[in-house]
Tab-separated table of C-alpha atoms and ligand atoms in Angstrom:
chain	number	residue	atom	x	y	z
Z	22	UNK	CA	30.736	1.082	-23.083
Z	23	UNK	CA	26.793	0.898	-23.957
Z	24	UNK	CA	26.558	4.537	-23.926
Z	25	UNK	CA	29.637	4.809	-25.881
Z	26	UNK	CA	28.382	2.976	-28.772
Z	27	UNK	CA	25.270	4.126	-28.504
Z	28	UNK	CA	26.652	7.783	-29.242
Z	29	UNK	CA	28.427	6.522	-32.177
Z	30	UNK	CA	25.635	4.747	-33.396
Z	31	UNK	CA	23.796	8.279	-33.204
Z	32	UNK	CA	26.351	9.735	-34.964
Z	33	UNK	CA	26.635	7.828	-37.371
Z	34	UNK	CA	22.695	7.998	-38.034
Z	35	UNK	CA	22.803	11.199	-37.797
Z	36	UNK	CA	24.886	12.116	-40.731
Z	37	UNK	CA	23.358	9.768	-43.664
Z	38	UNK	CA	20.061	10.954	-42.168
Z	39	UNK	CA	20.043	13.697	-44.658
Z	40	UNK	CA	16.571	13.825	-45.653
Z	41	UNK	CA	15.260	13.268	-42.005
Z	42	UNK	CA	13.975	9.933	-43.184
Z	43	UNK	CA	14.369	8.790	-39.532
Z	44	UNK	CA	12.749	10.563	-36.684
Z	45	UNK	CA	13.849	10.891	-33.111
Z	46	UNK	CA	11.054	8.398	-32.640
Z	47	UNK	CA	12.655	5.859	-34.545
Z	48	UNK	CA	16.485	7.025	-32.749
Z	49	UNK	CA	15.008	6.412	-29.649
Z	50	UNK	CA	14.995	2.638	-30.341
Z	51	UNK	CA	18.651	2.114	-30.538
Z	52	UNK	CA	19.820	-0.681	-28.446
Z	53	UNK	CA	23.234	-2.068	-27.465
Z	54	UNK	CA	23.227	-5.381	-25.881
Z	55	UNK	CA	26.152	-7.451	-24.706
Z	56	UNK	CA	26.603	-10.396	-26.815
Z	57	UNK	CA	25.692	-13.945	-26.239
Z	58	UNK	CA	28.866	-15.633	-27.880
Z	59	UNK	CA	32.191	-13.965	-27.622
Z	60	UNK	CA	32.503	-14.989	-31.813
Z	61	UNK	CA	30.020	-11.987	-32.434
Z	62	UNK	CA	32.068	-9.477	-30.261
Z	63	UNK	CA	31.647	-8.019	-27.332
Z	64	UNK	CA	28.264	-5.822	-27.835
Z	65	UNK	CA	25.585	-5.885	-30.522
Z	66	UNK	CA	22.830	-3.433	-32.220
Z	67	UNK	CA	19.521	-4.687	-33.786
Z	68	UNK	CA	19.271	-1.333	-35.272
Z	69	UNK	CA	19.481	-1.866	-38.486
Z	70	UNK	CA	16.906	-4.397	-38.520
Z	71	UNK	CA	14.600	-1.726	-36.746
Z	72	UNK	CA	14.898	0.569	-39.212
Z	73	UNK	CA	14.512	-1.574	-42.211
Z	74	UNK	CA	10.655	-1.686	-42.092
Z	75	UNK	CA	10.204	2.169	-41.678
Z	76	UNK	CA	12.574	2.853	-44.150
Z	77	UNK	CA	12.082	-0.056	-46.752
Z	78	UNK	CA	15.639	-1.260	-47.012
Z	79	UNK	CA	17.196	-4.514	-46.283
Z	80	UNK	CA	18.383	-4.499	-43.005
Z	81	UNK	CA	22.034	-5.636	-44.356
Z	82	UNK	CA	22.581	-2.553	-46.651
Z	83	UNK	CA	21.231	-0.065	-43.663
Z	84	UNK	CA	23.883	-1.910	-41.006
Z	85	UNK	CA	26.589	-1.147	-44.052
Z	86	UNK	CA	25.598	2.261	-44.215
Z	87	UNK	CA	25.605	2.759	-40.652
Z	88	UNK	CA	29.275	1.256	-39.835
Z	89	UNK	CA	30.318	2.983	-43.101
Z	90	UNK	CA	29.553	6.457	-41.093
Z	91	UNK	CA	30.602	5.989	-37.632
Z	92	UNK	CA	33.665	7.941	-36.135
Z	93	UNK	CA	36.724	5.667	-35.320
Z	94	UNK	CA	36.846	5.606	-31.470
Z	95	UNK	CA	40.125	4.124	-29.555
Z	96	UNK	CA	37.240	1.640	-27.591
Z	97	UNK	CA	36.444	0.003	-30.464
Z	98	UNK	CA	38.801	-2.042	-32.759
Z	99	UNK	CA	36.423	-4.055	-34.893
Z	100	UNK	CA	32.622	-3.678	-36.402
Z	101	UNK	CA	31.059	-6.503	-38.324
Z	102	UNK	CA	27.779	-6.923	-39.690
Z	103	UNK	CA	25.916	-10.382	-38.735
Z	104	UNK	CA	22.926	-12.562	-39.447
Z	105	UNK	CA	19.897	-10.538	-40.899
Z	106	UNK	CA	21.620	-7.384	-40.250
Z	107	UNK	CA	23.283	-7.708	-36.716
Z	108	UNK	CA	26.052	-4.972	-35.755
Z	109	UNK	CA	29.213	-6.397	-33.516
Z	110	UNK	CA	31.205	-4.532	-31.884
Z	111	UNK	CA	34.735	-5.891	-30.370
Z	112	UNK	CA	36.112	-3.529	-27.677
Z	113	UNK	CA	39.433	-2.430	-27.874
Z	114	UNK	CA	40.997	-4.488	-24.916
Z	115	UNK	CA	44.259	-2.080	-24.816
Z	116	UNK	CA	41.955	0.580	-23.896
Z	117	UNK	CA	39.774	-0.493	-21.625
Z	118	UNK	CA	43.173	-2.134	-19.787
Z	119	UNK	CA	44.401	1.818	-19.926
Z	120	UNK	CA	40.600	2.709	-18.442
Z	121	UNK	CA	42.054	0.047	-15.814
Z	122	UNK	CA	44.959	1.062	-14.799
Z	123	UNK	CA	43.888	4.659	-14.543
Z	124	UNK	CA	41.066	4.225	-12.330
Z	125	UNK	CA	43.595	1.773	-9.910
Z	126	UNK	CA	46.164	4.788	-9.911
Z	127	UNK	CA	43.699	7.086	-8.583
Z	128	UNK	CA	42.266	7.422	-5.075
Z	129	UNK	CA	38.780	8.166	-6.211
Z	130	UNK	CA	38.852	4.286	-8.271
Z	131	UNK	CA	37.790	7.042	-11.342
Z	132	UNK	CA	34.913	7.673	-9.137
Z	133	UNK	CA	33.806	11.311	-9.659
Z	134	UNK	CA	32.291	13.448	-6.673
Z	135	UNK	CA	28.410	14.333	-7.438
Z	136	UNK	CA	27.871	18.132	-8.307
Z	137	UNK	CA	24.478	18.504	-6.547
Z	138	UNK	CA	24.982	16.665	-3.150
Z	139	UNK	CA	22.040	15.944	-0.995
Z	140	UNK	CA	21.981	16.461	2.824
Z	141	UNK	CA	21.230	12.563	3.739
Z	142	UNK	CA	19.898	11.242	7.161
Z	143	UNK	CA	20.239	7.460	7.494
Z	144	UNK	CA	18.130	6.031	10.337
Z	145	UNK	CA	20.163	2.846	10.933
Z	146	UNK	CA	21.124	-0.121	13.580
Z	147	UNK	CA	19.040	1.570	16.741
Z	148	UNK	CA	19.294	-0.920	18.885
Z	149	UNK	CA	17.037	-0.771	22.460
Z	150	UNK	CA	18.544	0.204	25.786
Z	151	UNK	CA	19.186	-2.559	28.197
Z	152	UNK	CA	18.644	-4.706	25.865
Z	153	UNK	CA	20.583	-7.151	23.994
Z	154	UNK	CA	20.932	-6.328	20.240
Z	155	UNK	CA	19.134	-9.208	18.579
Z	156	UNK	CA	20.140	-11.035	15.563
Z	157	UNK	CA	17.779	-8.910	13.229
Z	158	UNK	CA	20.178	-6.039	14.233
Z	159	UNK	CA	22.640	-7.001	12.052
Z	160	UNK	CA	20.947	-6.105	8.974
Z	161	UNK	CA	19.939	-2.837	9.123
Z	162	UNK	CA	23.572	-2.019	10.425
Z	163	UNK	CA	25.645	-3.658	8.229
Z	164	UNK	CA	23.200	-2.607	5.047
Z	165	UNK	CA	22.893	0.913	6.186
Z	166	UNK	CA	26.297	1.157	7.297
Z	167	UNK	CA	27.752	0.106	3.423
Z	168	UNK	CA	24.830	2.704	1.988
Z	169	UNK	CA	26.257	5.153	4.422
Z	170	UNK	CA	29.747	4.936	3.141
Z	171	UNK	CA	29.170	4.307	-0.882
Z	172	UNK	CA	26.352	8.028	-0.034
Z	173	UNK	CA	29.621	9.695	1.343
Z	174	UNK	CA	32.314	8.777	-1.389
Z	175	UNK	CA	30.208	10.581	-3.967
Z	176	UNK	CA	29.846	13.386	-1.584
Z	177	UNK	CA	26.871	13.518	-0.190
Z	178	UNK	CA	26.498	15.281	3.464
Z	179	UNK	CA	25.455	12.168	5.430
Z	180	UNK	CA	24.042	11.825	8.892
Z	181	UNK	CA	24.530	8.985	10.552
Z	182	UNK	CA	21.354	9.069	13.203
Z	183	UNK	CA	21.547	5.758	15.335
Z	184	UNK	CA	17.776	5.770	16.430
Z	185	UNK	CA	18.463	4.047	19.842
Z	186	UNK	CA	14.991	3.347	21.935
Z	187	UNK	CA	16.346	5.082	24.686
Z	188	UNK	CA	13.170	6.698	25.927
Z	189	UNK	CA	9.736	5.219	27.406
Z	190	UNK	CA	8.073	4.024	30.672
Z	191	UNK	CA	10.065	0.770	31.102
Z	192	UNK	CA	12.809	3.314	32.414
Z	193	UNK	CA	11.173	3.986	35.712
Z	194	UNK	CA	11.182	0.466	36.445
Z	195	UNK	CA	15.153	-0.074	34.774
Z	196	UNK	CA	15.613	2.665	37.123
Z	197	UNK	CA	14.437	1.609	39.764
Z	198	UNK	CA	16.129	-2.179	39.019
Z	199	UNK	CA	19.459	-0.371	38.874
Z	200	UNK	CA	19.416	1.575	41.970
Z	201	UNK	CA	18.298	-2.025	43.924
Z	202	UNK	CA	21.228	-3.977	42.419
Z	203	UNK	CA	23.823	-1.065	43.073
Z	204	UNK	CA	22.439	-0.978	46.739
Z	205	UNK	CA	22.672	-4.755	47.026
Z	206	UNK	CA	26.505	-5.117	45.292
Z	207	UNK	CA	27.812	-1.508	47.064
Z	208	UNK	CA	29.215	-0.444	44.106
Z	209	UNK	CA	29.224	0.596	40.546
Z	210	UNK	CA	27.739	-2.591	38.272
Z	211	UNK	CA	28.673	-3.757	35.271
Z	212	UNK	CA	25.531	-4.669	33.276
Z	213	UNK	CA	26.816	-7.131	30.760
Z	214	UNK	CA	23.401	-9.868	30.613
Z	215	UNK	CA	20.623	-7.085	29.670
Z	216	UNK	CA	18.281	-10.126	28.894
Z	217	UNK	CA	18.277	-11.347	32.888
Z	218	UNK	CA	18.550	-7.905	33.772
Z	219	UNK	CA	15.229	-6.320	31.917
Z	220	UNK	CA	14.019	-9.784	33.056
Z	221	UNK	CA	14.869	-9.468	36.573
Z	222	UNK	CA	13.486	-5.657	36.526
Z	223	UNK	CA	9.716	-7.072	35.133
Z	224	UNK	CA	9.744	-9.509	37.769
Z	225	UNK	CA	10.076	-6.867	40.337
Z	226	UNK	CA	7.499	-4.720	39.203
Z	227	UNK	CA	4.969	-7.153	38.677
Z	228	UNK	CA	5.119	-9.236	41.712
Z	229	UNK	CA	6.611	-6.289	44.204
Z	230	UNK	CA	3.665	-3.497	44.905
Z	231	UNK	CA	7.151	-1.192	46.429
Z	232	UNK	CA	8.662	-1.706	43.507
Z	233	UNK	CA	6.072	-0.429	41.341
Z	234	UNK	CA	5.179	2.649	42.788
Z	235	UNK	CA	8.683	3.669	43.011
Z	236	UNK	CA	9.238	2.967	39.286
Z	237	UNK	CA	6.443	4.470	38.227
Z	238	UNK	CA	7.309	7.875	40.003
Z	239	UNK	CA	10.682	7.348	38.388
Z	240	UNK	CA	9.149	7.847	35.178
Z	241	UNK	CA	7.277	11.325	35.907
Z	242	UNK	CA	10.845	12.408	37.806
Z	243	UNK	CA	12.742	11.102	34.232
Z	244	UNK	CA	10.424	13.023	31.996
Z	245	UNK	CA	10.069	15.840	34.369
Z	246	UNK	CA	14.031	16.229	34.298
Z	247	UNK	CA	14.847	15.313	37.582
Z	248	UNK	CA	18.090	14.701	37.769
Z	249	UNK	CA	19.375	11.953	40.009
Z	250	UNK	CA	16.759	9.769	37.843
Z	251	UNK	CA	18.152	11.319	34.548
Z	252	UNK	CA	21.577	10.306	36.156
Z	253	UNK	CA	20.873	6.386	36.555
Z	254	UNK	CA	18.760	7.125	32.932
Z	255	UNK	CA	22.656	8.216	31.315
Z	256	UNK	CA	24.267	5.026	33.230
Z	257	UNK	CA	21.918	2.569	31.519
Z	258	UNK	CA	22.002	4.176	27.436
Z	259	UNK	CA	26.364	4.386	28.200
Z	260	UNK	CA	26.396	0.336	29.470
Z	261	UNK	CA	24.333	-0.390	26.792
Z	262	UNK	CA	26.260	1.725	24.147
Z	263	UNK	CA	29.526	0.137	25.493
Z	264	UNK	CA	28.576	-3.086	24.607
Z	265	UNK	CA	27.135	-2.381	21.631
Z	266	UNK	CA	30.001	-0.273	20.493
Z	267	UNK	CA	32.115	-3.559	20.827
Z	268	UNK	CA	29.659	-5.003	18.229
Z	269	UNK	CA	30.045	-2.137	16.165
Z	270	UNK	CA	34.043	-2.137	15.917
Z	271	UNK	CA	33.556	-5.988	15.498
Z	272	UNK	CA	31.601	-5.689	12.449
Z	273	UNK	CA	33.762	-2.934	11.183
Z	274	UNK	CA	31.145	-0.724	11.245
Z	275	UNK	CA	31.785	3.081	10.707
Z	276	UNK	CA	28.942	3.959	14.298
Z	277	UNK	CA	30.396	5.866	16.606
Z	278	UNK	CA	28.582	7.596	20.758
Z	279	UNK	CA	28.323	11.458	18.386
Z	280	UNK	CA	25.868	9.422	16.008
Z	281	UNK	CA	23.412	8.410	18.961
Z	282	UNK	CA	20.230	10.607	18.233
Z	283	UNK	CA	17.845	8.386	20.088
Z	284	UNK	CA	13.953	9.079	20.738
Z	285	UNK	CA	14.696	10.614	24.227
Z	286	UNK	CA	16.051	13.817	21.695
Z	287	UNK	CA	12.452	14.095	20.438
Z	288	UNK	CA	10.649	14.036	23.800
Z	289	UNK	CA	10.653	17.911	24.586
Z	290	UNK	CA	9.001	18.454	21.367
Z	291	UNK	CA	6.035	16.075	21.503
Z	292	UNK	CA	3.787	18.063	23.920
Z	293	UNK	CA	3.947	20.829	20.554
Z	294	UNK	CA	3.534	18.398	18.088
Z	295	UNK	CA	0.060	17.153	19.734
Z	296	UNK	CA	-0.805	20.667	20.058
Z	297	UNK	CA	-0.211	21.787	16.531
Z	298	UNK	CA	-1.669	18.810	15.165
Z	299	UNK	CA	-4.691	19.490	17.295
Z	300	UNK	CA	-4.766	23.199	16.107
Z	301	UNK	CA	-4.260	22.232	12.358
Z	302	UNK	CA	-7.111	19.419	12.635
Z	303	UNK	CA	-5.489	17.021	11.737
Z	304	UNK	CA	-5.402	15.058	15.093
Z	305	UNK	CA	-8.595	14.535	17.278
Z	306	UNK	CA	-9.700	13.737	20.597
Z	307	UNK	CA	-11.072	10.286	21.141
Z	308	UNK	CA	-11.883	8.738	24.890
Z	309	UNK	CA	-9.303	11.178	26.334
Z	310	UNK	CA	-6.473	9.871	23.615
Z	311	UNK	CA	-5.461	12.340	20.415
Z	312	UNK	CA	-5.948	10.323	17.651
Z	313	UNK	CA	-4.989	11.351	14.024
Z	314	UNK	CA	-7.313	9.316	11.260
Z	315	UNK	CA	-5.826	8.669	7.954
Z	316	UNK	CA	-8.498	7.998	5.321
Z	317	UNK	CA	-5.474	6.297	3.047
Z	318	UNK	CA	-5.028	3.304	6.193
Z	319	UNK	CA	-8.178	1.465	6.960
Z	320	UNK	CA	-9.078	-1.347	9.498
Z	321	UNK	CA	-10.421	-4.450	9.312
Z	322	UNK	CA	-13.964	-2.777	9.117
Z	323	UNK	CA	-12.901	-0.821	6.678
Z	324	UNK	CA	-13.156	2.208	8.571
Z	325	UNK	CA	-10.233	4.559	8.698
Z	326	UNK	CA	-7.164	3.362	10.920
Z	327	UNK	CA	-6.970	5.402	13.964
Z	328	UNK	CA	-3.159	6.500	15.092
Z	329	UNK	CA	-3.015	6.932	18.351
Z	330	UNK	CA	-0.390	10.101	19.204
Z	331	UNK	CA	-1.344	10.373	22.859
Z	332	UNK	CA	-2.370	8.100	25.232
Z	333	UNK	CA	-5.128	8.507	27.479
Z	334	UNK	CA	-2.869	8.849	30.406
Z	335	UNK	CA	-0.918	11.442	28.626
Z	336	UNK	CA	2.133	9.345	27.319
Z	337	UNK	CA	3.431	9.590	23.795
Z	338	UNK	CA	4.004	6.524	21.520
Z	339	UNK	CA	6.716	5.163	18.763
Z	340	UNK	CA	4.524	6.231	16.466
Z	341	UNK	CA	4.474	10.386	18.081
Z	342	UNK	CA	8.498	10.188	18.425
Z	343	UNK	CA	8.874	9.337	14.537
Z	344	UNK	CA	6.597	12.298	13.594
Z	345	UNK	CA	8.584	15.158	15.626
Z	346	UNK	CA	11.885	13.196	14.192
Z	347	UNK	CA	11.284	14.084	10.928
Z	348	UNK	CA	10.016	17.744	11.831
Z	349	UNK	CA	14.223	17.863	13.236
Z	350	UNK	CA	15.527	16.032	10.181
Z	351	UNK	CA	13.565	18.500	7.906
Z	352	UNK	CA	13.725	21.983	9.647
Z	353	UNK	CA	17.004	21.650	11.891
Z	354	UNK	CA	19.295	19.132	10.389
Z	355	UNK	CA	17.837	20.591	6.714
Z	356	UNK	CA	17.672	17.371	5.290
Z	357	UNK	CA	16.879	16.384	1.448
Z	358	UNK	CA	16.825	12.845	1.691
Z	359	UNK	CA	16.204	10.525	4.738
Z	360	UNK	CA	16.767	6.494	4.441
Z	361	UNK	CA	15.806	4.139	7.210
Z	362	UNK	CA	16.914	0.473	7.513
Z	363	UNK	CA	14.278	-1.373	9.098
Z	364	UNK	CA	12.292	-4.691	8.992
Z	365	UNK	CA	9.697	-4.976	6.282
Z	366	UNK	CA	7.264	-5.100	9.296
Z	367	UNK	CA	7.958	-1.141	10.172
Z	368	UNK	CA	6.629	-0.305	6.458
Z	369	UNK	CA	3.230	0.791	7.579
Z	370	UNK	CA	4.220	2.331	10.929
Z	371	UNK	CA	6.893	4.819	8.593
Z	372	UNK	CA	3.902	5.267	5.896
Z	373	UNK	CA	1.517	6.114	8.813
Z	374	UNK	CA	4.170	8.706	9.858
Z	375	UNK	CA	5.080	10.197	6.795
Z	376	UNK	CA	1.693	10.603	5.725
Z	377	UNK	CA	1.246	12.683	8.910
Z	378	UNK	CA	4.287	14.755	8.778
Z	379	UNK	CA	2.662	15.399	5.096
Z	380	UNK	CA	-0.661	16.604	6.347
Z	381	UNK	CA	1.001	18.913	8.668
Z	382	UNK	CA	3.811	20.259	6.506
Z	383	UNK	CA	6.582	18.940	8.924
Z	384	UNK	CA	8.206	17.494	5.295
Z	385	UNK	CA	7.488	18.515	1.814
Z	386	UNK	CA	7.663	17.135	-1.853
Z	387	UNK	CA	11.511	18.309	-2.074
Z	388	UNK	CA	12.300	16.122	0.846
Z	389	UNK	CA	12.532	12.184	0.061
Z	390	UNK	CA	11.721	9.397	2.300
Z	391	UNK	CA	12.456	6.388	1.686
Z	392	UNK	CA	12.344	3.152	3.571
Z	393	UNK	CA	15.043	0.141	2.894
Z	394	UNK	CA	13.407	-2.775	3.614
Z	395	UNK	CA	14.437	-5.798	4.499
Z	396	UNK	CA	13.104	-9.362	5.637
Z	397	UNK	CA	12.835	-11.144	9.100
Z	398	UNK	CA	15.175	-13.320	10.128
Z	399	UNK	CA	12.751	-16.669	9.994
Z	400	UNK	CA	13.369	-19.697	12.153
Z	401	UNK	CA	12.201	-23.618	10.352
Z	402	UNK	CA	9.410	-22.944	11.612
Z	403	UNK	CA	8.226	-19.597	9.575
Z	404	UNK	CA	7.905	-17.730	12.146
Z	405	UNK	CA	10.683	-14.801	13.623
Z	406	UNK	CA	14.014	-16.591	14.767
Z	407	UNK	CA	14.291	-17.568	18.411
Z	408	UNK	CA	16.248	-19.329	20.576
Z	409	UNK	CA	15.865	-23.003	21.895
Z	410	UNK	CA	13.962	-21.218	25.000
Z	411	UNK	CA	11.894	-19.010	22.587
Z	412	UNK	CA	14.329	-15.984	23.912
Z	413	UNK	CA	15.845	-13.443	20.982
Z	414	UNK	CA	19.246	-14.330	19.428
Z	415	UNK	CA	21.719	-12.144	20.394
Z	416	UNK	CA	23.896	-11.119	17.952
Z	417	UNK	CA	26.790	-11.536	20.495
Z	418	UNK	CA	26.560	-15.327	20.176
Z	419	UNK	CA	25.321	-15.011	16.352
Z	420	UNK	CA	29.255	-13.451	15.836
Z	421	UNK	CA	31.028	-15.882	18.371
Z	422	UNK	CA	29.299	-18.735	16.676
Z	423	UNK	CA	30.551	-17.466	13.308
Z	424	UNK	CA	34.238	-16.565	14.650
Z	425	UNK	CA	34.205	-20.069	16.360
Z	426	UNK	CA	33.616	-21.542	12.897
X	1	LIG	N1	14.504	0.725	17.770
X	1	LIG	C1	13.731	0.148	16.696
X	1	LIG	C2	13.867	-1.397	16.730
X	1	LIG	O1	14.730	-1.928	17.399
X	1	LIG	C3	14.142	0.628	15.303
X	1	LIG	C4	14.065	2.123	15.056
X	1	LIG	C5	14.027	2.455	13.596
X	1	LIG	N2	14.021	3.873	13.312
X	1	LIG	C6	12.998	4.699	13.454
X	1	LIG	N3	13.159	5.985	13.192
X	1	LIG	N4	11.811	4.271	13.833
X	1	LIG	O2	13.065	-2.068	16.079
């Protein structure tokens, strides 16, 4: 409606402009605001009164000249001057009820498919394997999951790309925790309490020397392919998916297993992405780790923050994953734009990232990246919401509370 009487405004300038009196300076002032009180219409224009000084005319006779010239339009069924020089505008209410009833006859709500779609990744929910999703879950899947589906009704090519932690040494050890309980129970298990479970698996590697040196060989057999321990790997992201995927249909949320791109999709590239870091300069060697400094990030010291990329023992970080993730968003998946829903906290860890991927061409200025921010879940206390016990909330019980009323 703004833009509509803005045009006619224009219009209406434009043809007792003869002399060019006003310039496209001036034009650019015009402003429609809705009205205050319903007596002075529906929308109003100071106009007049901003062109009275330039022009030396009272404000009154300009705001006559102006209604004097503008087109009849079916949205509008009344003009009146006000005040110093005021114009109302009443909208037609018969046509805006036939804007109505048109949009609620068709499918599309009047809602018209973009021309230039954009190829959209949205990094959303990824939620950690055997582990319970916690309460702060819930916001970056219910947030990106409404984004997701508003991106697609106007057309857009969106990728849903659940980021699930699915990758890391604590799997040698979940391994090895799995293969004890299904020796102990004879069977198949059905892993329904991650919390005791990842518990339970800790407490066996740190207080059982066996244990430990079995898990950690798990690991190098995991990443080296091996494929009874890529086997029990599989068992633990499906139980965990399973559950989650009863959150999911819960919250009415659009997720589905063909949108799992976790970090364990990454992990053959990382090896190259070290390397060509390396050979572009970018990263350097520091005590045995490959560090990348960014001159942008500093310390405490002020120095430059140093981003560690690989450990000194060889293993790859969060930070490593994210970097060859958006080399396979840009270059594979050929994306334009990719959003991720996060806690404010991962701002700097997604800056660090991006400012790498920069440096080393893996994204460029056409691409966008953008992070959706949003706040922690804070208990009375200030500080991140825990249980009684000082355990996470699960957003199981978070939903049964709220179902329970
Ligand atoms: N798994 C992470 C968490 O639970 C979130 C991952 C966000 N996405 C990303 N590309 N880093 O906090």
């Amino acid at each position: 409606m703004k833009q509509i009487i803005e045009k006619l405004i224009r219009e209406s300038i434009s043809s007792i402009n003869k002399d060019n009196s006003i310039t496209p300076e001036l034009l650019s002032n015009i402003r429609v605001d809705r009205t205050k009180d319903r007596a002075h219409g529906d929308f109003a224009s100071n106009i007049a009164m901003m062109l009275a000084k330039p022009l030396k005319k009272n404000p009154r006779q300009i705001a006559q000249d102006i209604i004097d010239n503008i087109p009849s339009d079916p949205h509008i069924s009344k003009i009146e001057i006000a005040g110093p020089g005021f114009i109302n505008f009443f909208a037609n209410k018969a046509s805006i009820a036939d804007a109505l009833e048109e949009m609620n006859n068709d499918a599309r709500l009047g809602v018209k498919k973009i021309s230039n779609p954009d190829t959209i990744v949205v990094d959303y929910s990824a939620p950690n394997v055997a582990k319970e999703m916690a309460v702060h879950h819930i916001r970056s899947t219910v947030i990106g999951d409404a984004v997701v589906r508003v991106l697609e009704f106007l057309g857009n090519n969106v990728i849903r790309a659940n980021h699930i932690g699915d990758w890391g040494t604590q799997f040698g050890m979940l391994i090895a925790y799995l293969e004890k309980k299904e020796n102990e129970s004879g069977a198949g298990m059905d892993l329904s309490d991650f919390e005791a479970f990842y518990r339970e698996a800790k407490e066996c590697y740190d207080t059982d020397e066996e244990f430990a040196v079995k898990a950690r060989s798990y690991v190098v057999q995991l990443q080296g392919g091996d494929e009874y321990c890529r086997k029990m790997w599989k068992k633990l992201v499906t139980m965990t998916m399973v559950q989650n995927q009863k959150l999911y249909d819960r919250l009415d949320v659009t997720l589905s297993d063909k949108d799992i791109m976790g970090e364990s999709l990454y992990n053959d590239m990382l090896p190259g992405v070290v390397e060509d870091l390396l050979n572009k300069g970018i990263a350097q060697e520091d005590q045995g780790a490959i560090v990348v400094y960014l001159p942008q990030f500093k310390n405490k010291e002020g120095k430059p923050l140093g981003n560690i990329v690989r450990k000194n023992d060889g293993g790859y970080l969060y930070t490593t994953t994210d970097i060859a993730c958006i080399k396979y968003r840009v270059e594979k998946l050929k994306a334009t734009r990719i959003l991720y829903f996060t806690d404010s906290r991962q701002q700097q860890h997604l800056e660090t990232v991006w400012a790498i991927c920069e440096k080393a061409g893996y994204t460029n200025s056409k691409v966008s990246l953008e992070h959706c921010p949003f706040g922690m879940m804070l208990g009375k206390d200030g500080k991140p919401f825990k249980t009684r016990s000082g355990g996470t909330v699960k957003l199981r019980d978070v939903l049964d509370e709220a179902e329970a009323g």
